[in-house]
Short mmCIF file of C-alpha atoms and ligand atoms in Angstrom, two decimals:
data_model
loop_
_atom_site.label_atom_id
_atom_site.label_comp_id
_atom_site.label_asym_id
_atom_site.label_seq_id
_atom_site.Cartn_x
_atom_site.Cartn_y
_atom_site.Cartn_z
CA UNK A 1 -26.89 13.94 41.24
CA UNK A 2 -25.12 15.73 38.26
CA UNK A 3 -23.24 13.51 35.70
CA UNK A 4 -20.61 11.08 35.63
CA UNK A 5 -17.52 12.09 34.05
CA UNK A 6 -14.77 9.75 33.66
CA UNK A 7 -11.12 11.06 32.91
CA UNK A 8 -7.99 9.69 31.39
CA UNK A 9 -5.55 9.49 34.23
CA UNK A 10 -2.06 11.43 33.83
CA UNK A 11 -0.61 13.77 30.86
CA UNK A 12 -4.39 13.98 29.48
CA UNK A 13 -5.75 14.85 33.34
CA UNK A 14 -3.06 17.62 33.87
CA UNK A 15 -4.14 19.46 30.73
CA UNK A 16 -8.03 18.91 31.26
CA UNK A 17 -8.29 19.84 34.96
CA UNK A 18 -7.69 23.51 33.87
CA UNK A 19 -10.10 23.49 30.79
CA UNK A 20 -12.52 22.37 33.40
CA UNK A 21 -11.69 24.29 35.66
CA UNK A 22 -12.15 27.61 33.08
CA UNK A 23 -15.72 25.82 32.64
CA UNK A 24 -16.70 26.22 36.05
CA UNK A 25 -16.21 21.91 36.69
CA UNK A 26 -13.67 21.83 39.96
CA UNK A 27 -12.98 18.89 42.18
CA UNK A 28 -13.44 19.57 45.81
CA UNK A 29 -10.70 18.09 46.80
CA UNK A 30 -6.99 18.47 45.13
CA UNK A 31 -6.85 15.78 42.79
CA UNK A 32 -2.77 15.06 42.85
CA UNK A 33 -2.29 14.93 46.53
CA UNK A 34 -4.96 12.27 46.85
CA UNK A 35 -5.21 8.57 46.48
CA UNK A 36 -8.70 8.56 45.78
CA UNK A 37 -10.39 7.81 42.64
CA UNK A 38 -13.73 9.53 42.82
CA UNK A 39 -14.04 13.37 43.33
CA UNK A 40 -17.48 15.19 43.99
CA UNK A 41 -17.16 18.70 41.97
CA UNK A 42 -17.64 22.34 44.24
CA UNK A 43 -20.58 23.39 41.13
CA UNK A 44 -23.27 21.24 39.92
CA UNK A 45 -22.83 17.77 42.09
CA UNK A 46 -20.67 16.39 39.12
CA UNK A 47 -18.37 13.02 40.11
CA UNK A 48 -14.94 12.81 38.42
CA UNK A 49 -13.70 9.47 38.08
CA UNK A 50 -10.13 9.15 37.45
CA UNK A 51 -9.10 5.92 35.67
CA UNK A 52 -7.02 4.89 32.99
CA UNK A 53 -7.11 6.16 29.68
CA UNK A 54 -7.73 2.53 28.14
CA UNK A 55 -10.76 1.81 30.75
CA UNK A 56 -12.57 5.34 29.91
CA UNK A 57 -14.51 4.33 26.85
CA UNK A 58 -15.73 0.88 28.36
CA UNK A 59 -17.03 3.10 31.33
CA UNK A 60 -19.06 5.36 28.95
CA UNK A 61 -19.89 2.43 26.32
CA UNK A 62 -21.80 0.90 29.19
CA UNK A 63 -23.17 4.07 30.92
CA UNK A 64 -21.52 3.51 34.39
CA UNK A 65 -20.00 7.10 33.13
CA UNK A 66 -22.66 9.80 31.19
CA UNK A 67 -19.16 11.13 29.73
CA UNK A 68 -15.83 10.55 29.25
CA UNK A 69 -12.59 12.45 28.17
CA UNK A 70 -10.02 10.57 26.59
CA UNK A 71 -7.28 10.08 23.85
CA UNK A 72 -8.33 9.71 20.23
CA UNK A 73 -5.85 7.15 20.18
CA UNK A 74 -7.29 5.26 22.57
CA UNK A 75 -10.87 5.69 21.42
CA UNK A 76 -9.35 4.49 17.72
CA UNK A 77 -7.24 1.56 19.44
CA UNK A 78 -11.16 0.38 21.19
CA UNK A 79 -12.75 0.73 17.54
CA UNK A 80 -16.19 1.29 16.78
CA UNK A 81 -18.47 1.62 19.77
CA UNK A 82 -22.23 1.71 19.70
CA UNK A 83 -22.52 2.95 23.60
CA UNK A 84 -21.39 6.29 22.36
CA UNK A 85 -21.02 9.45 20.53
CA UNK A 86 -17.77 11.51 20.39
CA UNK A 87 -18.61 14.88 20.59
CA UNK A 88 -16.02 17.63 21.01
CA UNK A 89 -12.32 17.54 19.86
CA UNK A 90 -10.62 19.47 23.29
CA UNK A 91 -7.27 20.44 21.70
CA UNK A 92 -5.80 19.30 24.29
CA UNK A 93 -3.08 16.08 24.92
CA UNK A 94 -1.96 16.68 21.17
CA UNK A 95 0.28 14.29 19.94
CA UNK A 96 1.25 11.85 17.01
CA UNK A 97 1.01 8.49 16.90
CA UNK A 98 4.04 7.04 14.61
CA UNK A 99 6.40 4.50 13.63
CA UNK A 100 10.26 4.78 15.46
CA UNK A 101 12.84 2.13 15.15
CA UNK A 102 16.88 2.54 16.06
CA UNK A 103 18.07 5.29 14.39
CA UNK A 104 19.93 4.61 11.09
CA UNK A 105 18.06 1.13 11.06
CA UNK A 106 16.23 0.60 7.52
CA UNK A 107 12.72 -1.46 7.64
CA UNK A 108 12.63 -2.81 4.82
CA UNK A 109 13.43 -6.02 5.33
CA UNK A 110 10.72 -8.89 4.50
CA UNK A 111 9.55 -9.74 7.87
CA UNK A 112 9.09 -7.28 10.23
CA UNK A 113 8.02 -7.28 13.76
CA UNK A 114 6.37 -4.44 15.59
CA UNK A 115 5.96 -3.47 19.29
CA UNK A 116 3.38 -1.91 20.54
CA UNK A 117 0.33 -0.90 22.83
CA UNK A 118 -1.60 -0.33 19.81
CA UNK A 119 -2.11 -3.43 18.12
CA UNK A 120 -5.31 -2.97 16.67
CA UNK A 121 -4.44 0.73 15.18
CA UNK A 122 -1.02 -1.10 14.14
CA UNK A 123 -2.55 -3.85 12.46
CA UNK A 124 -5.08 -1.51 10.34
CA UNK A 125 -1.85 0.33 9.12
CA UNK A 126 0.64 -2.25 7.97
CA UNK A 127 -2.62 -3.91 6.26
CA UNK A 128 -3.59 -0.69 4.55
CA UNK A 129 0.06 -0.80 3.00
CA UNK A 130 -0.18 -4.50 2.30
CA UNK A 131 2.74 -4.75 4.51
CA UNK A 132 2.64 -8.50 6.68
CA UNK A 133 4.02 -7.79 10.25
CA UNK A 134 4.18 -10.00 13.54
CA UNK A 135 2.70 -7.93 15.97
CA UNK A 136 4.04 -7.59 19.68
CA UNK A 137 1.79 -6.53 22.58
CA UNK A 138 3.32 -4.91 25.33
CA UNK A 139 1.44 -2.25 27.93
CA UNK A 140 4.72 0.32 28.24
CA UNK A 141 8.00 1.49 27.76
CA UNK A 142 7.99 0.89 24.02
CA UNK A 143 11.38 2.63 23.67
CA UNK A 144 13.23 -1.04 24.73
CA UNK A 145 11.67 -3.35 22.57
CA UNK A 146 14.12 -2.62 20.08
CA UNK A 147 17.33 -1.89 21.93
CA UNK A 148 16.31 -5.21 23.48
CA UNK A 149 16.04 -7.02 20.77
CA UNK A 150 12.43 -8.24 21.04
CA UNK A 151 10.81 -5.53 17.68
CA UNK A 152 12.91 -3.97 14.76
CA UNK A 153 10.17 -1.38 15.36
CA UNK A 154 7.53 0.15 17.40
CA UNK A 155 4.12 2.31 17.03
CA UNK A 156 3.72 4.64 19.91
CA UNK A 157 2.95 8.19 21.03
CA UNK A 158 5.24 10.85 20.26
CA UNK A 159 4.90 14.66 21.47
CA UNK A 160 8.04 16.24 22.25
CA UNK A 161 10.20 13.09 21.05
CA UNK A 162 12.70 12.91 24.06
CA UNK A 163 11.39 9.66 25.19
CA UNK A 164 12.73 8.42 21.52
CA UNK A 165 15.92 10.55 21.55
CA UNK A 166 16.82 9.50 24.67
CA UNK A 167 16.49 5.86 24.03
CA UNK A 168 18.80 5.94 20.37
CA UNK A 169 15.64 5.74 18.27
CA UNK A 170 13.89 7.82 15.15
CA UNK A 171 10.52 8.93 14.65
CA UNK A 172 9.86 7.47 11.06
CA UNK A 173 5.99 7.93 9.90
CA UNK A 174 3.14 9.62 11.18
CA UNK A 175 0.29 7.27 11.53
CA UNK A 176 -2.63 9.71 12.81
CA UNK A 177 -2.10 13.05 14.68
CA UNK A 178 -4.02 12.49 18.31
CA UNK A 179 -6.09 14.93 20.97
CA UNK A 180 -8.38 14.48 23.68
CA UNK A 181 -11.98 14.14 22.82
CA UNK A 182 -15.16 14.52 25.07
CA UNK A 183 -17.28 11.22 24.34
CA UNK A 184 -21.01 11.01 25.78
CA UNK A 185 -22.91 7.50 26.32
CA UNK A 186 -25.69 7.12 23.78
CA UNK A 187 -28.53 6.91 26.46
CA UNK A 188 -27.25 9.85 28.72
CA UNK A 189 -27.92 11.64 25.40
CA UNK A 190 -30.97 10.94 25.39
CA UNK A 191 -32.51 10.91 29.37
CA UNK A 192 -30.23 13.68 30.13
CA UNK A 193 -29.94 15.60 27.06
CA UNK A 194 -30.50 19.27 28.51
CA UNK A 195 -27.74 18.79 31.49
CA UNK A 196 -25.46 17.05 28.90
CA UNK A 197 -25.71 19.46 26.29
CA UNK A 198 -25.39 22.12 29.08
CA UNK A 199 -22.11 20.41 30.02
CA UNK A 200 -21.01 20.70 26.22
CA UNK A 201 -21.80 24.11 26.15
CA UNK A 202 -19.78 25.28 29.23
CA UNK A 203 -16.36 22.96 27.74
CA UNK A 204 -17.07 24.65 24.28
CA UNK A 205 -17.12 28.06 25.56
CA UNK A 206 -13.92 26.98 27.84
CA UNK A 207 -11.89 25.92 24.87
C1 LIG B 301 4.10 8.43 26.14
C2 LIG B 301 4.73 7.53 25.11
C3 LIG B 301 6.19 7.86 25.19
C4 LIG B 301 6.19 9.30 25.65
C5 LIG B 301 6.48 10.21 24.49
O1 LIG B 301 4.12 7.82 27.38
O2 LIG B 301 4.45 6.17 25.36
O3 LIG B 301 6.86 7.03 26.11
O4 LIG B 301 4.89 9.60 26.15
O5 LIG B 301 6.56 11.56 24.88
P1 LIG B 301 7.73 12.49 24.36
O6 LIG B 301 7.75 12.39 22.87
O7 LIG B 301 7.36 13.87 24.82
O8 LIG B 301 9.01 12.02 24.98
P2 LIG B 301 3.40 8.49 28.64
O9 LIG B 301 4.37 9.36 29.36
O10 LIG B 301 2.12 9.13 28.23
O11 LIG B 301 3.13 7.24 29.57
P3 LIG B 301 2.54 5.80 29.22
O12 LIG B 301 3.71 4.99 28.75
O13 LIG B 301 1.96 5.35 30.50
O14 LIG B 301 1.51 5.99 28.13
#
């Protein structure tokens, strides 16, 4: 049995499928024309797990992955893990994770409240600026919160910015700039250091 490799479903799977791909690590079958989950690679008995980007790190904290390949935002949004080591910054799935609120709309006001998948990586922020802010969880489509009247504001991902354009609102601050990281599970590290490090080797040489 090679390793375990769970991936971050959608935008951050299109863009690592090549890069694995250029490292020799292909899924027998055609990932996008399949319902399945679990994909046995052509080279080296690898599985491919394909989950969601927010379930990636518990996988590899608790070693039911040896790696994992995932947002740094969502690796900063899990906060500090013990089950594993990030290893490689990929490049890829670049992005920045700001503020946006209606455009033309100032925040300054006393109370503000915030939308937003991130509440943890929100909550650091506004703290660091000594800034008190209710906090709304939601798991998607940001972009309404405002024009709905639930937020004045929210903290999402932004790459191209359409999503924001589209939906009347302005990209205000940049809270951390984001890319896809390869993250390893402590005791994999350890037990199967030479095929994991081999694994490292062939991504580093791919990037
Ligand atoms: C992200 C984010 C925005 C959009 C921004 O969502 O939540 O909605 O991308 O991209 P843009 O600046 O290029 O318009 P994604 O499509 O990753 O889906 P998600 O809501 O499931 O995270």
């Amino acid at each position: 049995m090679g390793l375990t490799i769970a991936l971050n479903r959608g935008r951050i799977l299109k863009e690592c499928l090549p890069l694995l791909k250029k490292a020799g690590i292909e899924p027998a079958e055609d990932i996008d024309s399949s319902r399945k989950l679990v994909f046995q690679s052509t080279k080296g008995n690898h599985r491919l797990v394909i989950m969601r980007g927010s379930d990636v790190p518990t996988y590899v904290e608790y070693g039911a992955a040896d790696l994992g390949i995932v947002g740094k935002d969502t690796l900063l949004e899990y906060g500090s893990a013990s089950g594993f080591y990030e290893r490689l910054d990929l490049g890829i799935g670049a992005c920045r994770l700001m503020t946006a609120a209606p455009k033309g709309v100032s925040l300054d006001k006393r109370s503000l409240t915030v939308a937003t998948k991130f509440v943890n990586i929100t909550r650091d922020y506004f703290e660091r600026q000594g800034r008190q802010v209710s906090i709304i969880a939601l798991s998607g489509a940001l972009e309404i919160a405002p024009l709905m009247n639930l937020a004045d504001c929210i903290v999402d991902i932004v790459d191209t910015g359409n999503t924001l354009k589209a939906n009347g609102l302005e990209a205000l601050e940049v809270i951390t700039r984001i890319s896809s990281r390869l993250i390893v599970n402590r005791a994999s590290m350890k037990t199967r250091f030479d095929e994991v490090e081999a694994f490292i080797a062939l991504l580093k040489a791919a990037l």
